[in-house]
mmCIF file of C-alpha atoms in Angstrom:
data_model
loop_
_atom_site.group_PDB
_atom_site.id
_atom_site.type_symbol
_atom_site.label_atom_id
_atom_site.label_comp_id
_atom_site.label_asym_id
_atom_site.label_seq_id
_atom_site.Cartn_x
_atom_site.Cartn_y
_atom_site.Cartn_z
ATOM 1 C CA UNK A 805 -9.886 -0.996 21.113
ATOM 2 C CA UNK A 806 -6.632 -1.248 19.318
ATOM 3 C CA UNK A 807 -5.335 0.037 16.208
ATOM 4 C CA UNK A 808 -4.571 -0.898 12.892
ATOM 5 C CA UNK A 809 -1.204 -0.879 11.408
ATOM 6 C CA UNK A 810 -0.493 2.172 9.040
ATOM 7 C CA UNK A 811 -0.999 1.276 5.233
ATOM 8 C CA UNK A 812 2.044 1.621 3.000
ATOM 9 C CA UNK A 813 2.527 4.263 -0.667
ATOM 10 C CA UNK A 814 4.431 2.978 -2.996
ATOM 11 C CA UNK A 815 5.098 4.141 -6.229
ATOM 12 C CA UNK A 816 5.710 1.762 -9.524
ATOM 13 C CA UNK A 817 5.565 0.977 -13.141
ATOM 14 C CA UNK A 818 2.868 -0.751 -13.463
ATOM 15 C CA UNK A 819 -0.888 -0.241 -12.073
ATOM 16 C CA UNK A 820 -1.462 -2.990 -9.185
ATOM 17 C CA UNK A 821 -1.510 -2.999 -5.322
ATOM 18 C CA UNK A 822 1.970 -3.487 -3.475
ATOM 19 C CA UNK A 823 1.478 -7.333 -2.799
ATOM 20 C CA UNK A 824 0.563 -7.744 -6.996
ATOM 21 C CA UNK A 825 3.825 -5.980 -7.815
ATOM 22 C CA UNK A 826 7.253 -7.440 -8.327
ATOM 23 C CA UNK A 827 10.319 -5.611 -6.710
ATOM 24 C CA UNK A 828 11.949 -5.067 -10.263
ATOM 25 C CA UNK A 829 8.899 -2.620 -11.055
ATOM 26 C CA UNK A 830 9.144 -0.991 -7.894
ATOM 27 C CA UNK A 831 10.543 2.700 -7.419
ATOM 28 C CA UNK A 832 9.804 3.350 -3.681
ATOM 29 C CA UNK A 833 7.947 1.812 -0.604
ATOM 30 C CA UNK A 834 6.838 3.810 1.968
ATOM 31 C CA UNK A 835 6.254 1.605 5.191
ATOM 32 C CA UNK A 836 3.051 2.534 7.232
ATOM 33 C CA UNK A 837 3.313 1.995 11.346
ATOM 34 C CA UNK A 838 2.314 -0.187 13.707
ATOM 35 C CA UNK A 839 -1.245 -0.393 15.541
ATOM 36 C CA UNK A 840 -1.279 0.459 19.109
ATOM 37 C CA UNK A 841 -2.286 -2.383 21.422
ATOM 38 C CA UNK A 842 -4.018 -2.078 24.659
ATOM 39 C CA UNK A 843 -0.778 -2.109 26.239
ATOM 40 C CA UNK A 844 1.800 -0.837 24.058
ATOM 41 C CA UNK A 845 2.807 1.501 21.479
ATOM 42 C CA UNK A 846 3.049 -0.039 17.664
ATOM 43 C CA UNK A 847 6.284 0.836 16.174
ATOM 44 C CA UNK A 848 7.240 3.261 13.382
ATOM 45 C CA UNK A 849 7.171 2.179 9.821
ATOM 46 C CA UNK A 850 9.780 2.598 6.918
ATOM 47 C CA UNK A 851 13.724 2.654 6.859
ATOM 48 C CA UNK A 852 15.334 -1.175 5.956
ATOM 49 C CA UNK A 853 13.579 -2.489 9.002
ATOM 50 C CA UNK A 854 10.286 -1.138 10.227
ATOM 51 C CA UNK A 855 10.656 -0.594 14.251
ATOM 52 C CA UNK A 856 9.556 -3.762 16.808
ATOM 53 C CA UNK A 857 6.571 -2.482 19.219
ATOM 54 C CA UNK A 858 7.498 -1.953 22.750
ATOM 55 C CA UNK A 859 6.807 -4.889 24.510
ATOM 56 C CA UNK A 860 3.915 -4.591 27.378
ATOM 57 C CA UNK A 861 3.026 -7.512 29.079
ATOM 58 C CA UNK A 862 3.194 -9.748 26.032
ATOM 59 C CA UNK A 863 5.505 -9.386 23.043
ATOM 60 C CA UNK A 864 5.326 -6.352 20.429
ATOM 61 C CA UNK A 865 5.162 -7.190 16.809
ATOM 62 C CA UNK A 866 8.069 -7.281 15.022
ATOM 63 C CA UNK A 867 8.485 -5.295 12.023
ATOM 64 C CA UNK A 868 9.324 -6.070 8.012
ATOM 65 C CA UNK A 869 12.641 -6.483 6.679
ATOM 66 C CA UNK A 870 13.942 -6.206 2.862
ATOM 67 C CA UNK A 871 13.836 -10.007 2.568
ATOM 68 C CA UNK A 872 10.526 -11.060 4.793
ATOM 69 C CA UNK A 873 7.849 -10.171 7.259
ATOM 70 C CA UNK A 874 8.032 -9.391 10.819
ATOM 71 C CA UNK A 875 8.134 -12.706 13.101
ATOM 72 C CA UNK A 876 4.831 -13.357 14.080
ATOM 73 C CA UNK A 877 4.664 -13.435 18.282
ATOM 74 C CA UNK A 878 0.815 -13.933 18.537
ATOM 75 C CA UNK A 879 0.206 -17.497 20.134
ATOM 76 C CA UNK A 880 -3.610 -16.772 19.912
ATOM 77 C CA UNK A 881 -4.515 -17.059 16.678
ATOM 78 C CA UNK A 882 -3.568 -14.424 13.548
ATOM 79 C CA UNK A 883 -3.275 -13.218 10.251
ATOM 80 C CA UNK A 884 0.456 -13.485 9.380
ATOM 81 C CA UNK A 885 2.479 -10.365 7.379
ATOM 82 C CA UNK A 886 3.723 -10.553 3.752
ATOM 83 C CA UNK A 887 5.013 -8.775 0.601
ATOM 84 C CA UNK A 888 3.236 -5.897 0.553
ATOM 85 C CA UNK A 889 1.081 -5.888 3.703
ATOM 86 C CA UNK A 890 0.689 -6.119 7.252
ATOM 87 C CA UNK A 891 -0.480 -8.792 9.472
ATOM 88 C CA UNK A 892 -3.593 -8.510 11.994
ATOM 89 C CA UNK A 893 -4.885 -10.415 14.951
ATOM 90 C CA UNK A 894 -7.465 -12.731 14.162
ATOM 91 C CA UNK A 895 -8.729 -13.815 17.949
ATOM 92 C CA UNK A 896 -8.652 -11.222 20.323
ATOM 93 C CA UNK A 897 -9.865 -7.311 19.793
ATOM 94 C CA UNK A 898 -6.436 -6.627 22.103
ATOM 95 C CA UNK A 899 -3.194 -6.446 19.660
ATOM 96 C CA UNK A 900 -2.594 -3.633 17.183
ATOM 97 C CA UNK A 901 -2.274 -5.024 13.695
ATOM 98 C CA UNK A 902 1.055 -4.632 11.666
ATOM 99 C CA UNK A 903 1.790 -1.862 9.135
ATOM 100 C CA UNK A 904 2.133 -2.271 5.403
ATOM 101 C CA UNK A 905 5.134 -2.203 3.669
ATOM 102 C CA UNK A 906 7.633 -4.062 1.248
ATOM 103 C CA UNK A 907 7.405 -6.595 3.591
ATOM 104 C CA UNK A 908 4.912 -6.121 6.784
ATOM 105 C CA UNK A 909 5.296 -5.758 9.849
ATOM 106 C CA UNK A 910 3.163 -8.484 12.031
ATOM 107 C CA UNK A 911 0.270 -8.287 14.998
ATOM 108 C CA UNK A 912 1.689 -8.050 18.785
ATOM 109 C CA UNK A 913 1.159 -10.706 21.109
ATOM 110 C CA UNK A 914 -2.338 -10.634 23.038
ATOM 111 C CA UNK A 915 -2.594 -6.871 23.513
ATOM 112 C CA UNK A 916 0.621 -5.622 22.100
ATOM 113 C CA UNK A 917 1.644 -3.138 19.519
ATOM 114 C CA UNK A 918 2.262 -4.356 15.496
ATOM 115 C CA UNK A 919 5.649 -3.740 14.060
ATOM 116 C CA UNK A 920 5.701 -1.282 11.426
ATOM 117 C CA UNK A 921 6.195 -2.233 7.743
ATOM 118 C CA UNK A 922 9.620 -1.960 5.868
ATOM 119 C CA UNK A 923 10.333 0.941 3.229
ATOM 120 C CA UNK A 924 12.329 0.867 -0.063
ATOM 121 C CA UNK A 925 14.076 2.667 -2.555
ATOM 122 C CA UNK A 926 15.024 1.716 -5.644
ATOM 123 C CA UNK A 927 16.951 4.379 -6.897
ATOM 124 C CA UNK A 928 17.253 8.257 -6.535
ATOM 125 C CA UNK A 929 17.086 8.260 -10.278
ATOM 126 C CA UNK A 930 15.382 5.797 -12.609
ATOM 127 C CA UNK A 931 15.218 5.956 -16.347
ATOM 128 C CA UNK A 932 12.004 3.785 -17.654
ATOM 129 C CA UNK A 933 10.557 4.378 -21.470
ATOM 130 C CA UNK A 934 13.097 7.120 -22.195
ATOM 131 C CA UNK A 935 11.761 9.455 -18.935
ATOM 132 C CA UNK A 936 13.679 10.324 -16.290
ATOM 133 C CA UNK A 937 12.579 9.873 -12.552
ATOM 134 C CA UNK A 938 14.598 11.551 -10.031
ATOM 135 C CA UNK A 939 14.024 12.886 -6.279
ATOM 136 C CA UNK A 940 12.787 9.685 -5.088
ATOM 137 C CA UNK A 941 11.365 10.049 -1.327
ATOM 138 C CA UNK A 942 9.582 8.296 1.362
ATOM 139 C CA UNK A 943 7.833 9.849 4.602
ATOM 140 C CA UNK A 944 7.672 6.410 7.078
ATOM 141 C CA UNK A 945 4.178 5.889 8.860
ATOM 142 C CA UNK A 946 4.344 6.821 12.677
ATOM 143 C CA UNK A 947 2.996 4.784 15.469
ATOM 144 C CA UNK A 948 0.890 6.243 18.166
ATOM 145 C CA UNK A 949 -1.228 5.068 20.981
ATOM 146 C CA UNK A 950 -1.246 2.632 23.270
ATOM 147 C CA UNK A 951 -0.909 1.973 27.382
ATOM 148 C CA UNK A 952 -0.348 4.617 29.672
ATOM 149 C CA UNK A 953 0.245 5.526 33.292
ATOM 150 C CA UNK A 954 -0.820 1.769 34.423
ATOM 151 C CA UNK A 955 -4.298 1.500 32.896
ATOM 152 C CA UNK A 956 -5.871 1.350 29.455
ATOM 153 C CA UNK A 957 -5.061 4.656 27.207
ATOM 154 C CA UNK A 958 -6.528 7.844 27.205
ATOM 155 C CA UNK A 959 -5.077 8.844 23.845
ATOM 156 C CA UNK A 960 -8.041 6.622 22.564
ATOM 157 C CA UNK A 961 -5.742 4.089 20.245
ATOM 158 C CA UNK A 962 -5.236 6.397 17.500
ATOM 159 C CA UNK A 963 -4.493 4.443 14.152
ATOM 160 C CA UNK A 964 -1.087 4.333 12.484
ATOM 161 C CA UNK A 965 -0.284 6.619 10.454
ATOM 162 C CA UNK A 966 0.173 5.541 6.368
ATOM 163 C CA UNK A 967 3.406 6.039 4.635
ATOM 164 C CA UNK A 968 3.860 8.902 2.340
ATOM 165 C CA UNK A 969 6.182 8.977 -1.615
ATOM 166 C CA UNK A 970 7.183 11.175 -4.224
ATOM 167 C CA UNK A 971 8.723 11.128 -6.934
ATOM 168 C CA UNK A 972 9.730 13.575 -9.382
ATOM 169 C CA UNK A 973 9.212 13.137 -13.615
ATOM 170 C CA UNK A 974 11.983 14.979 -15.569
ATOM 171 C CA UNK A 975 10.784 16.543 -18.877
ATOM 172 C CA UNK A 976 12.775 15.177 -21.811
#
């Protein structure tokens, strides 16, 4: 069976899920990766873009951007990306789903990989209430998984891995 795309972290100034929170209160997204199809990898989460999936017999997903999801290559029926998450294939049990991120990355085609999610940083330092917020990082959401050697995979379709953030208070 495939995988599911990575889940994003992100860290913010207010107390709501990703997709619930404007950009202006965000400090730092921290894109999950692609699902593994049954015949490709997903690609990697985070940076501006998250990574297209390699492209098996059918197209990978593509992954989120700063200003939108990942195109959406899945003629068969889906579950398209957004702010704040990835998107999953509705039809068949054959494409990875797309990672999370500040915008998603979207299912593969058919039995492809998901495109990873996007990552973002605000700022390395934000000042908010008088405190001081410095040190800003993400870890981006791996993709693993997927065809091998001509026939289904052995590695079993390990998920994606979830995005990782910190972020450092200063005392004042």
């Amino acid at each position: 069976l495939p995988g599911s795309g990575g889940g994003a972290t992100h860290v913010s100034l207010r107390n709501a899920l990703l997709k619930n929170t404007p950009t202006n209160d965000l400090l730092c997204v921290a894109g999950g990766g692609g699902g593994a199809g049954d015949w490709s990898s997903g690609g990697n989460g985070g940076g501006l873009t998250g990574e297209t999936a390699e492209t098996g017999v059918f197209s990978g997903g593509t992954g989120g951007t700063q200003t939108g999801p990942g195109q959406n290559n899945d003629t068969y029926g889906h579950v398209d990306a957004s702010y704040g998450q990835g998107g999953g294939n509705a039809v068949g049990p054959y494409a990875g789903g797309g990672g999370g991120g500040l915008y998603g990355g979207n299912s593969g085609s058919q039995s492809s990989g998901g495109g990873g999610g996007s990552g973002y940083i605000k700022s390395t330092t934000t000042i908010y209430k008088g405190k001081t917020y410095t040190n800003t990082t993400t870890q981006d959401g791996g993709a693993r998984g997927g065809y091998e050697s001509g026939r289904y995979s052995t590695r079993g379709h390990v998920e994606a891995e979830n995005g990782a953030a910190s972020i450092q208070l200063i005392a004042t």
